[in-house]
PDB file of C-alpha atoms and ligand atoms in Angstrom:
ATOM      1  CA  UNK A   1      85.614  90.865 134.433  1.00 92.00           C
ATOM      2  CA  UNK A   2      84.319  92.937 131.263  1.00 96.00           C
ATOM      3  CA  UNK A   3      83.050  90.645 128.410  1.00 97.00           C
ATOM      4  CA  UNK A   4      84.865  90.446 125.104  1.00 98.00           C
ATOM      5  CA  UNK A   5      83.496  88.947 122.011  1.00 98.00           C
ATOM      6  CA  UNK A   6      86.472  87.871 119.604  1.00 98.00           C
ATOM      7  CA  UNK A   7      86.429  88.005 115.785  1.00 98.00           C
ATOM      8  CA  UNK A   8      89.279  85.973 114.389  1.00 97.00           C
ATOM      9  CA  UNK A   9      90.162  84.813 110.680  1.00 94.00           C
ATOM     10  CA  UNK A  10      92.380  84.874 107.676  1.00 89.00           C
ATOM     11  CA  UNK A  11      94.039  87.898 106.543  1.00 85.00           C
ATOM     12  CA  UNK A  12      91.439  90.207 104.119  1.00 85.00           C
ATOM     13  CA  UNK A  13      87.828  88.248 105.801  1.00 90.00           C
ATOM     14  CA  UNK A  14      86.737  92.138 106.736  1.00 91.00           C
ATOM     15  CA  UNK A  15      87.497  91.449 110.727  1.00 93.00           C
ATOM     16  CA  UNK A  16      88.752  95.059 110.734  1.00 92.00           C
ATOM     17  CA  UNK A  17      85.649  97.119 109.909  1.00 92.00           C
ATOM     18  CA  UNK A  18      83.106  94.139 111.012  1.00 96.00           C
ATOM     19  CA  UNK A  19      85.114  94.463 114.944  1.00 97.00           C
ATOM     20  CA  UNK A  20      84.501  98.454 114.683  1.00 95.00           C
ATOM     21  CA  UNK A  21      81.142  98.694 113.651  1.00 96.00           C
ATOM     22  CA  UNK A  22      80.217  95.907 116.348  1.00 97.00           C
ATOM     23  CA  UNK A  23      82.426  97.939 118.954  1.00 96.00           C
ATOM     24  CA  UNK A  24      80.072 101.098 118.270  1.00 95.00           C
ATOM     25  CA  UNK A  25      76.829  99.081 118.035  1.00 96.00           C
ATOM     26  CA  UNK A  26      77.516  97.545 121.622  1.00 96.00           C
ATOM     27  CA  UNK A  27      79.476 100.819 122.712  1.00 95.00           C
ATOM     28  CA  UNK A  28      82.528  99.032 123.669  1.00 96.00           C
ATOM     29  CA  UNK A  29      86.625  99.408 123.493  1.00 96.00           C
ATOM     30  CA  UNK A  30      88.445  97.638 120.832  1.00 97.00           C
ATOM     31  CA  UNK A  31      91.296  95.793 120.145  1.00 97.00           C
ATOM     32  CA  UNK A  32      93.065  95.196 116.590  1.00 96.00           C
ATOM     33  CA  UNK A  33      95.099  92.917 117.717  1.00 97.00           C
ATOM     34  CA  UNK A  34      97.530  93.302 113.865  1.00 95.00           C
ATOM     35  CA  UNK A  35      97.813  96.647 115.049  1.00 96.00           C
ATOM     36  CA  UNK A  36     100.067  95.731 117.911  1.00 97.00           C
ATOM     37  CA  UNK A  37     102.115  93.555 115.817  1.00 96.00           C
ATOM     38  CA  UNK A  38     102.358  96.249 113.502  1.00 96.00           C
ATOM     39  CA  UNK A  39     103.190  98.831 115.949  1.00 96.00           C
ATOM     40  CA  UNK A  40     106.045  96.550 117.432  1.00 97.00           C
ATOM     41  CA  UNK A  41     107.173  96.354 113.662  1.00 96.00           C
ATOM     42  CA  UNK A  42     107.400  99.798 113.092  1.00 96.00           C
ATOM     43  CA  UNK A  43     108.843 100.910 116.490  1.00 95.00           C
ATOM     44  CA  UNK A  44     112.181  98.112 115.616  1.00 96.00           C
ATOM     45  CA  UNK A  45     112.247  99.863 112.016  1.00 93.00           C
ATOM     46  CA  UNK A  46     112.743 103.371 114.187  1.00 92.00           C
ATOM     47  CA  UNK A  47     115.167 101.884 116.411  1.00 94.00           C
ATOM     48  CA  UNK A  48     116.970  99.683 113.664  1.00 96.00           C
ATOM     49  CA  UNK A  49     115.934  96.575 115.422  1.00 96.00           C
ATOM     50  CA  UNK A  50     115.937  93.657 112.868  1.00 93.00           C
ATOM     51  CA  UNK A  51     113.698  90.258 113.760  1.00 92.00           C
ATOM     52  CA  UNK A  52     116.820  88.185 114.574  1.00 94.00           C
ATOM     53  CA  UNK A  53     117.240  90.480 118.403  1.00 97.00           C
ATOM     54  CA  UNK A  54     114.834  88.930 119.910  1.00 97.00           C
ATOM     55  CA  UNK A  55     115.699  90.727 123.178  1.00 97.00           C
ATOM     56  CA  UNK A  56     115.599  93.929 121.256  1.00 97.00           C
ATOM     57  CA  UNK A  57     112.171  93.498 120.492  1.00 98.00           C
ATOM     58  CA  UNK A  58     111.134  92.347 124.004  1.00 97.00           C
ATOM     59  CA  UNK A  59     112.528  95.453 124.691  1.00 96.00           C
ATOM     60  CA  UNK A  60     110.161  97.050 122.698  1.00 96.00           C
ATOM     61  CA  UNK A  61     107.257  95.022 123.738  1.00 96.00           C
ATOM     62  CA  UNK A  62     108.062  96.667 126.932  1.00 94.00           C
ATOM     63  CA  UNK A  63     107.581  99.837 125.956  1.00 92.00           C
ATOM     64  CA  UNK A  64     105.012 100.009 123.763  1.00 94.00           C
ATOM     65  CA  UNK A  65     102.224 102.539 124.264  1.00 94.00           C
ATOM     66  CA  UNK A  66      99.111 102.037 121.803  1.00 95.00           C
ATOM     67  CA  UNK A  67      95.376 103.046 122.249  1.00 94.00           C
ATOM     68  CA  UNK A  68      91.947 103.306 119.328  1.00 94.00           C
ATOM     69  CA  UNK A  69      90.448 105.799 119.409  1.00 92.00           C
ATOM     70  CA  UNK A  70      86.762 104.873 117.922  1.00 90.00           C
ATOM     71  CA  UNK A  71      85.128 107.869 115.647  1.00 86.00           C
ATOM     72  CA  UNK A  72      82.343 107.495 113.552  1.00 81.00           C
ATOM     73  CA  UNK A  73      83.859 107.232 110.531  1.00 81.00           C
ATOM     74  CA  UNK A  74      86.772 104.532 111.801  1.00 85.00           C
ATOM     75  CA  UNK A  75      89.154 104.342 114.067  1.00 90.00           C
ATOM     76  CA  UNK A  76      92.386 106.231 114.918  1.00 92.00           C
ATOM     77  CA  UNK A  77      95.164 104.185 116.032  1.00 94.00           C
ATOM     78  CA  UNK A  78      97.808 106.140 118.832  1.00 95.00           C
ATOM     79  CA  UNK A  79     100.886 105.556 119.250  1.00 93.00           C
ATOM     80  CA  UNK A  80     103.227 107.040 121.994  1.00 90.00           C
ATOM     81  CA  UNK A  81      99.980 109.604 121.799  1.00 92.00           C
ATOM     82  CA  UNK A  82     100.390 110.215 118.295  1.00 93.00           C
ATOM     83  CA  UNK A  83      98.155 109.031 114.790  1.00 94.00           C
ATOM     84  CA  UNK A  84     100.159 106.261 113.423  1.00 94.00           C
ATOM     85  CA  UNK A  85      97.625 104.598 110.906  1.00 91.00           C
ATOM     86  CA  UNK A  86      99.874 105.433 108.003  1.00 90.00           C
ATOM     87  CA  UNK A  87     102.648 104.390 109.577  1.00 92.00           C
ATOM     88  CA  UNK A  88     101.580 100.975 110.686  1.00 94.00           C
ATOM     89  CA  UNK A  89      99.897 100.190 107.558  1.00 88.00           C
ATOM     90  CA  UNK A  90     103.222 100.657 105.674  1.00 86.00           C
ATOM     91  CA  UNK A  91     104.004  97.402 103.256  1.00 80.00           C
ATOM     92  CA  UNK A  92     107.187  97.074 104.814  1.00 86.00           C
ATOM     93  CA  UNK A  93     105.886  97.122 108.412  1.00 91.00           C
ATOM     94  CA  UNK A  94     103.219  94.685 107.733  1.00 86.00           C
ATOM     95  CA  UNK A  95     106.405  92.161 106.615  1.00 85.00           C
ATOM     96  CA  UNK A  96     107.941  92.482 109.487  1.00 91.00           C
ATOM     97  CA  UNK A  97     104.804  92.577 111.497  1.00 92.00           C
ATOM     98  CA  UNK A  98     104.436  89.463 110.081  1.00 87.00           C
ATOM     99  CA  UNK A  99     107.955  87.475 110.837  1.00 88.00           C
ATOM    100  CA  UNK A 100     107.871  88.940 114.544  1.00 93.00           C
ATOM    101  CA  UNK A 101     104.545  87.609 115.017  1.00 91.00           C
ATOM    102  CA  UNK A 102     105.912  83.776 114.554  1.00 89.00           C
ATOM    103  CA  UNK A 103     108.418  84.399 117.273  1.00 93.00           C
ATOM    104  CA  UNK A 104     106.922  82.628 120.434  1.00 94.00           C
ATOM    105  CA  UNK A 105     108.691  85.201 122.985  1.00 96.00           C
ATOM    106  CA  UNK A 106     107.055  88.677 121.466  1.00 96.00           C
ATOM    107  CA  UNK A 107     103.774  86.511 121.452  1.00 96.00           C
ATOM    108  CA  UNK A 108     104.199  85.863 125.407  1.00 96.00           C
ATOM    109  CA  UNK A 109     105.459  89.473 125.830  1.00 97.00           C
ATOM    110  CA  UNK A 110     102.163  91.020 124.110  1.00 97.00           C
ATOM    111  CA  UNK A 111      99.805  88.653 125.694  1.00 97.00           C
ATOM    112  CA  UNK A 112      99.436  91.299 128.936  1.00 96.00           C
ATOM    113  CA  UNK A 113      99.293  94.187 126.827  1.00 96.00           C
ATOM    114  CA  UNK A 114      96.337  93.147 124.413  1.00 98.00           C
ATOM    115  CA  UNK A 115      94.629  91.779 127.515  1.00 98.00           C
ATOM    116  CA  UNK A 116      94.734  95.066 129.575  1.00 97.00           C
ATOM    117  CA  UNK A 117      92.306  96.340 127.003  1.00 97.00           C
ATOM    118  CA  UNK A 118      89.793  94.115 128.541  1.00 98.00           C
ATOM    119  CA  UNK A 119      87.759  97.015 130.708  1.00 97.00           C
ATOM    120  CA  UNK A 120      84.429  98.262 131.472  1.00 98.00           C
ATOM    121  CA  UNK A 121      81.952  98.199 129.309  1.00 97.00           C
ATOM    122  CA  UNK A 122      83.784  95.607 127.078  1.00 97.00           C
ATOM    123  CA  UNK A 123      85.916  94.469 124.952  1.00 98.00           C
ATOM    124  CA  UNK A 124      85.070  93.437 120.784  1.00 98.00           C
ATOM    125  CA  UNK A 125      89.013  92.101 120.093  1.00 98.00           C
ATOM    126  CA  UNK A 126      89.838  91.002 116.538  1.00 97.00           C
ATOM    127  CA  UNK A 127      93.007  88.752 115.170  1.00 96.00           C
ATOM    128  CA  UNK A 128      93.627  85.114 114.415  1.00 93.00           C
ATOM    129  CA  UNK A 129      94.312  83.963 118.363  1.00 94.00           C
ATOM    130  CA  UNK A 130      91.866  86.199 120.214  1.00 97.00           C
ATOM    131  CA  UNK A 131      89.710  83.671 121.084  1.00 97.00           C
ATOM    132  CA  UNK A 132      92.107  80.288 121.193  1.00 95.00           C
ATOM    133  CA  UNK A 133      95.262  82.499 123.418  1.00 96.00           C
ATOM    134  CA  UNK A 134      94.678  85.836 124.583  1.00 98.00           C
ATOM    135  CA  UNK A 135      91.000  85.385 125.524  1.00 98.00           C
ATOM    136  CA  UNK A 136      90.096  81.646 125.756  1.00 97.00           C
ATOM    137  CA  UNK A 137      87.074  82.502 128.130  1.00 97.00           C
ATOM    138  CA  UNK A 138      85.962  85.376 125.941  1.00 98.00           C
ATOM    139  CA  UNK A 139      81.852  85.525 125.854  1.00 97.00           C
ATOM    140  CA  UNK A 140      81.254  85.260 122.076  1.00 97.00           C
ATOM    141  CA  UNK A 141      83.716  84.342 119.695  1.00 98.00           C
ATOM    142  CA  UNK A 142      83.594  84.536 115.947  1.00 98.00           C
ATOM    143  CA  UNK A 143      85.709  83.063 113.494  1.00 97.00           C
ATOM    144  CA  UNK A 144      84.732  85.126 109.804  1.00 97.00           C
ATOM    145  CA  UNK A 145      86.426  83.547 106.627  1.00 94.00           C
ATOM    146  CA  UNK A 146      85.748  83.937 103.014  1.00 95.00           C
ATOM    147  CA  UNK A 147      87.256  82.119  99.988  1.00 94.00           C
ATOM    148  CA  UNK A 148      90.436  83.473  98.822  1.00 93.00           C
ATOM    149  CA  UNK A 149      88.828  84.955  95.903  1.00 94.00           C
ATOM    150  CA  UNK A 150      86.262  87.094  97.437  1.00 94.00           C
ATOM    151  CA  UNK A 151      89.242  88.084  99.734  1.00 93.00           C
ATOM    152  CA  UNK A 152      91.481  89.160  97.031  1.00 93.00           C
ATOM    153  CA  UNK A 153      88.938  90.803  95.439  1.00 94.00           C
ATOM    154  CA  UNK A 154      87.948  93.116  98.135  1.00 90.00           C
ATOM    155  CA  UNK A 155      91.459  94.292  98.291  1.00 87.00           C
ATOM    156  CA  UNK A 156      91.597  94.885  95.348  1.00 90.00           C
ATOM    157  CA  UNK A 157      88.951  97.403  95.110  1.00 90.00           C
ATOM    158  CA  UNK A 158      90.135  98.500  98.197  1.00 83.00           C
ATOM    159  CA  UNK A 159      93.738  99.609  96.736  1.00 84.00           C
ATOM    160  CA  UNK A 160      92.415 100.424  93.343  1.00 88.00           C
ATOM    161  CA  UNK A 161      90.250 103.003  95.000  1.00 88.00           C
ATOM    162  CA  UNK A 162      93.143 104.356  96.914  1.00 81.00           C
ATOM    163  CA  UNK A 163      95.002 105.042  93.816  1.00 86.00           C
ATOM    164  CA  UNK A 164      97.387 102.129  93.869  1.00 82.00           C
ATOM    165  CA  UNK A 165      98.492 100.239  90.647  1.00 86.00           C
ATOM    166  CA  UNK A 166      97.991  96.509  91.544  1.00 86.00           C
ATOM    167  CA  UNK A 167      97.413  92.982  89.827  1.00 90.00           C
ATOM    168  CA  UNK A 168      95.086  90.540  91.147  1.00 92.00           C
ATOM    169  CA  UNK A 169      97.048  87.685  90.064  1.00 94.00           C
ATOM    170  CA  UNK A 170      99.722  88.604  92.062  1.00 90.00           C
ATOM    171  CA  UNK A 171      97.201  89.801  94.964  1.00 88.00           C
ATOM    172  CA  UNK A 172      95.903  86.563  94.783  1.00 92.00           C
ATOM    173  CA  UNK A 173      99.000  84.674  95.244  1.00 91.00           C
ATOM    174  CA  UNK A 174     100.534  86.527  97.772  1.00 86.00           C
ATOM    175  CA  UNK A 175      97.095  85.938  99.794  1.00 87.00           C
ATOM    176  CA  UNK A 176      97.010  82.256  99.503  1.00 89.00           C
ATOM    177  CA  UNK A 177     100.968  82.205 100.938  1.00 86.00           C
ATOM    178  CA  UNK A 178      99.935  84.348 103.433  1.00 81.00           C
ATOM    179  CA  UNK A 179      97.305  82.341 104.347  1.00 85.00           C
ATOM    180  CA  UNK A 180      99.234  79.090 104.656  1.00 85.00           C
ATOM    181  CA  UNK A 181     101.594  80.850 106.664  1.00 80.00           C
ATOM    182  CA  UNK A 182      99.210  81.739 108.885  1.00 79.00           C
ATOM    183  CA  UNK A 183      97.915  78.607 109.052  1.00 82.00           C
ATOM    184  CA  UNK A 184     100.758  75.922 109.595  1.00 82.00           C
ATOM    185  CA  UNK A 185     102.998  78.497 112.083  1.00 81.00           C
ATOM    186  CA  UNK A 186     103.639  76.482 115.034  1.00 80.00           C
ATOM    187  CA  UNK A 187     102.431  78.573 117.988  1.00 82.00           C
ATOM    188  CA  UNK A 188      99.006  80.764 117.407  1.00 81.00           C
ATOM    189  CA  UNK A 189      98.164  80.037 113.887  1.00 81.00           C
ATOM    190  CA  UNK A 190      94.901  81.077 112.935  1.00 85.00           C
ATOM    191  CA  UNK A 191      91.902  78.193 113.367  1.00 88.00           C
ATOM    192  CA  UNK A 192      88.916  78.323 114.648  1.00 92.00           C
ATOM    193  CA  UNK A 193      88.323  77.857 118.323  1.00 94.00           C
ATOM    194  CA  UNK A 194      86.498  74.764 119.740  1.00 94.00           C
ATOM    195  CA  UNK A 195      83.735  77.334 120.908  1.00 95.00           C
ATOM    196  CA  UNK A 196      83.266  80.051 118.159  1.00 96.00           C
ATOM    197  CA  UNK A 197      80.539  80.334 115.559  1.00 96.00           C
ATOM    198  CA  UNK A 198      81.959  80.163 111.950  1.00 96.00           C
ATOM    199  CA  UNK A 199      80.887  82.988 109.752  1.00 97.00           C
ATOM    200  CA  UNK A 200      81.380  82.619 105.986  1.00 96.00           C
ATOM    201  CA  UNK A 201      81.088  86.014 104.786  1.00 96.00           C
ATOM    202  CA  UNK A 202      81.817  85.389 100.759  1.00 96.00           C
ATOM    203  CA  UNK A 203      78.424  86.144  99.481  1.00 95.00           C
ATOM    204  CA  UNK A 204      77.620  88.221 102.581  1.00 96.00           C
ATOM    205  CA  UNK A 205      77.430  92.218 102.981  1.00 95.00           C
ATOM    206  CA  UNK A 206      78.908  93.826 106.358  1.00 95.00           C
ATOM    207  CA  UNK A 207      75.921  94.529 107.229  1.00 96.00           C
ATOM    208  CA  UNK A 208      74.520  91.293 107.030  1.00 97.00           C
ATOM    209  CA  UNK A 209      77.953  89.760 109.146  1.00 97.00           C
ATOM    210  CA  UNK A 210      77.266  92.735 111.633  1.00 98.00           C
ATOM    211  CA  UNK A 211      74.173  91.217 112.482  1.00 98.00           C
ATOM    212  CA  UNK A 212      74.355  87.849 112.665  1.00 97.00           C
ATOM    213  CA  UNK A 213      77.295  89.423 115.155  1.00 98.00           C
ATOM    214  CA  UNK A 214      74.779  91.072 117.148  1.00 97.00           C
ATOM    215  CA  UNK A 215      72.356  88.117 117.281  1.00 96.00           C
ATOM    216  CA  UNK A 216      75.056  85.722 118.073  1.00 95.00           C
ATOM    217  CA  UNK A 217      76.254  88.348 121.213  1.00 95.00           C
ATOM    218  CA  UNK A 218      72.820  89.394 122.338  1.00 94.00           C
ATOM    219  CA  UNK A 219      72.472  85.368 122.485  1.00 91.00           C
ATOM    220  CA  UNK A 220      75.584  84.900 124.679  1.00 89.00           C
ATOM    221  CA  UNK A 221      75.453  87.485 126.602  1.00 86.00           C
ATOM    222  CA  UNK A 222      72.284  87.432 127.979  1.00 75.00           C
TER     223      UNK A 222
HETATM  224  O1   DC B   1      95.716  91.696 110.643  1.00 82.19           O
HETATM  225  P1   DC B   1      96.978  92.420 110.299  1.00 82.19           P
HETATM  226  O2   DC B   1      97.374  92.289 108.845  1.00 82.19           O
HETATM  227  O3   DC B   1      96.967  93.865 110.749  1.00 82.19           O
HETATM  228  O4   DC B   1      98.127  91.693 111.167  1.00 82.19           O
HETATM  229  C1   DC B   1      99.493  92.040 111.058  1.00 82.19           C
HETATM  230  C2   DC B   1     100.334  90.787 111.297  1.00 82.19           C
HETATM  231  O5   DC B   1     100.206  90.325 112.639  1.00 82.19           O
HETATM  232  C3   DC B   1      99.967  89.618 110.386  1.00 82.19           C
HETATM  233  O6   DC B   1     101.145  89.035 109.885  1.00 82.19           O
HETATM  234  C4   DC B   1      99.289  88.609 111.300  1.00 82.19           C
HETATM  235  C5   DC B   1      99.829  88.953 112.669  1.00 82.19           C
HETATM  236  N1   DC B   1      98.843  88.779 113.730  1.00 82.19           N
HETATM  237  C6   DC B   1      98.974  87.702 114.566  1.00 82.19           C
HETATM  238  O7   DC B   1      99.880  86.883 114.373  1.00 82.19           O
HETATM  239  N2   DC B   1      98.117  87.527 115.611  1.00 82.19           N
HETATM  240  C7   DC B   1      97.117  88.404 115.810  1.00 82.19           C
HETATM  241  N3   DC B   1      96.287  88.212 116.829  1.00 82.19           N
HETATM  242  C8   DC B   1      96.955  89.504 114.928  1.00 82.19           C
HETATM  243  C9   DC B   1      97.829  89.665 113.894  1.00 82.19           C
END
């Protein structure tokens, strides 16, 4: 079987562009794991498929057809073929991305999906239950967190420089729910597993998490 290194954590810890630059560094596939969530959300917004239809949605599990493509400036994510970044990143997507995620049955449904994208050369797979469900034997696992402050603050700069009109306060807030959420769901929530190496990236650069990354895999892997 390929090897897959995990990187999971709280929502905003950089897992995102820390997984892509380690997938280019050791050449290998990824997997943003939110991205599937996300795409399951926005396919039930096209087909007016609300949370409560559970068998609407497994439906849609089903049939979902997703790939990355990895470029050097980030990655693209396909859907059905198509570049649906914009789409999947929508605010309203991400909420419903968010209550279909707590529903044990899509979680089951998507387990065979996210885990086909374990091939040749490897696999770098990032989330909050890559390394505790989908891939409990995974090589390297890495859970990254970072207070809540340093969290809201990146996103902050992050949608100031994209032109949007936010408050931290409220930034803040919504990250700390989120974050509980996450945290007390019954099935998946996001902890560390037994096995991973805890990364506290708060006064760290991406760079700097990158390589302890590397160290940590060329470790493991050897
Ligand atoms: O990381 P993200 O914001 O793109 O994730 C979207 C949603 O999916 C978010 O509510 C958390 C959830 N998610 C999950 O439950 N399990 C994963 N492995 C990845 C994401």
């Amino acid at each position: 079987m390929a090897p897959v290194l995990t990187i999971d954590g709280p929502s905003g810890a950089g897992k995102g562009t820390i997984a892509l630059k380690v997938a280019q560094a050791l050449g290998w596939n990824l997997l943003d794991s939110g991205a599937v969530y996300r795409a399951v959300a926005a396919s039930a917004f096209d087909h007016q498929i609300g949370p409560e239809d559970v068998d609407g949605l497994l439906l849609l599990c089903r049939d979902i057809d997703l790939s990355f493509k990895l470029k050097p400036e980030g990655v693209d994510v396909l859907l059905n073929g198509e570049s649906a970044d914009a789409r999947i990143r929508r605010e309203e997507v991400a909420v419903m991305s968010s209550r279909i995620a707590s529903l044990p049955p899509v979680r089951s449904a998507l387990l065979t999906l996210q885990r086909s994208f374990r091939r040749p050369p490897g696999l770098v797979a990032d989330g909050r239950d890559m390394g505790t469900v989908v891939f409990p034997d995974a090589d390297c696992k890495i859970f990254l967190t970072a207070s809540v402050e340093e969290r809201a603050r990146r996103r902050f700069e992050q949608l100031k420089q994209s032109g949007k009109d936010v408050i931290f306060d409220r930034l803040f807030q919504d990250l700390q729910e989120r974050d509980r959420r996450d945290r007390e769901r019954a099935v998946s929530p996001t902890v560390a597993a037994q096995d991973a190496v805890e990364i506290d990236s708060t006064t760290l650069t991406i760079d700097e998490v990158v390589a302890i990354i590397m160290n940590s895999a060329a470790a493991r892997l050897s």
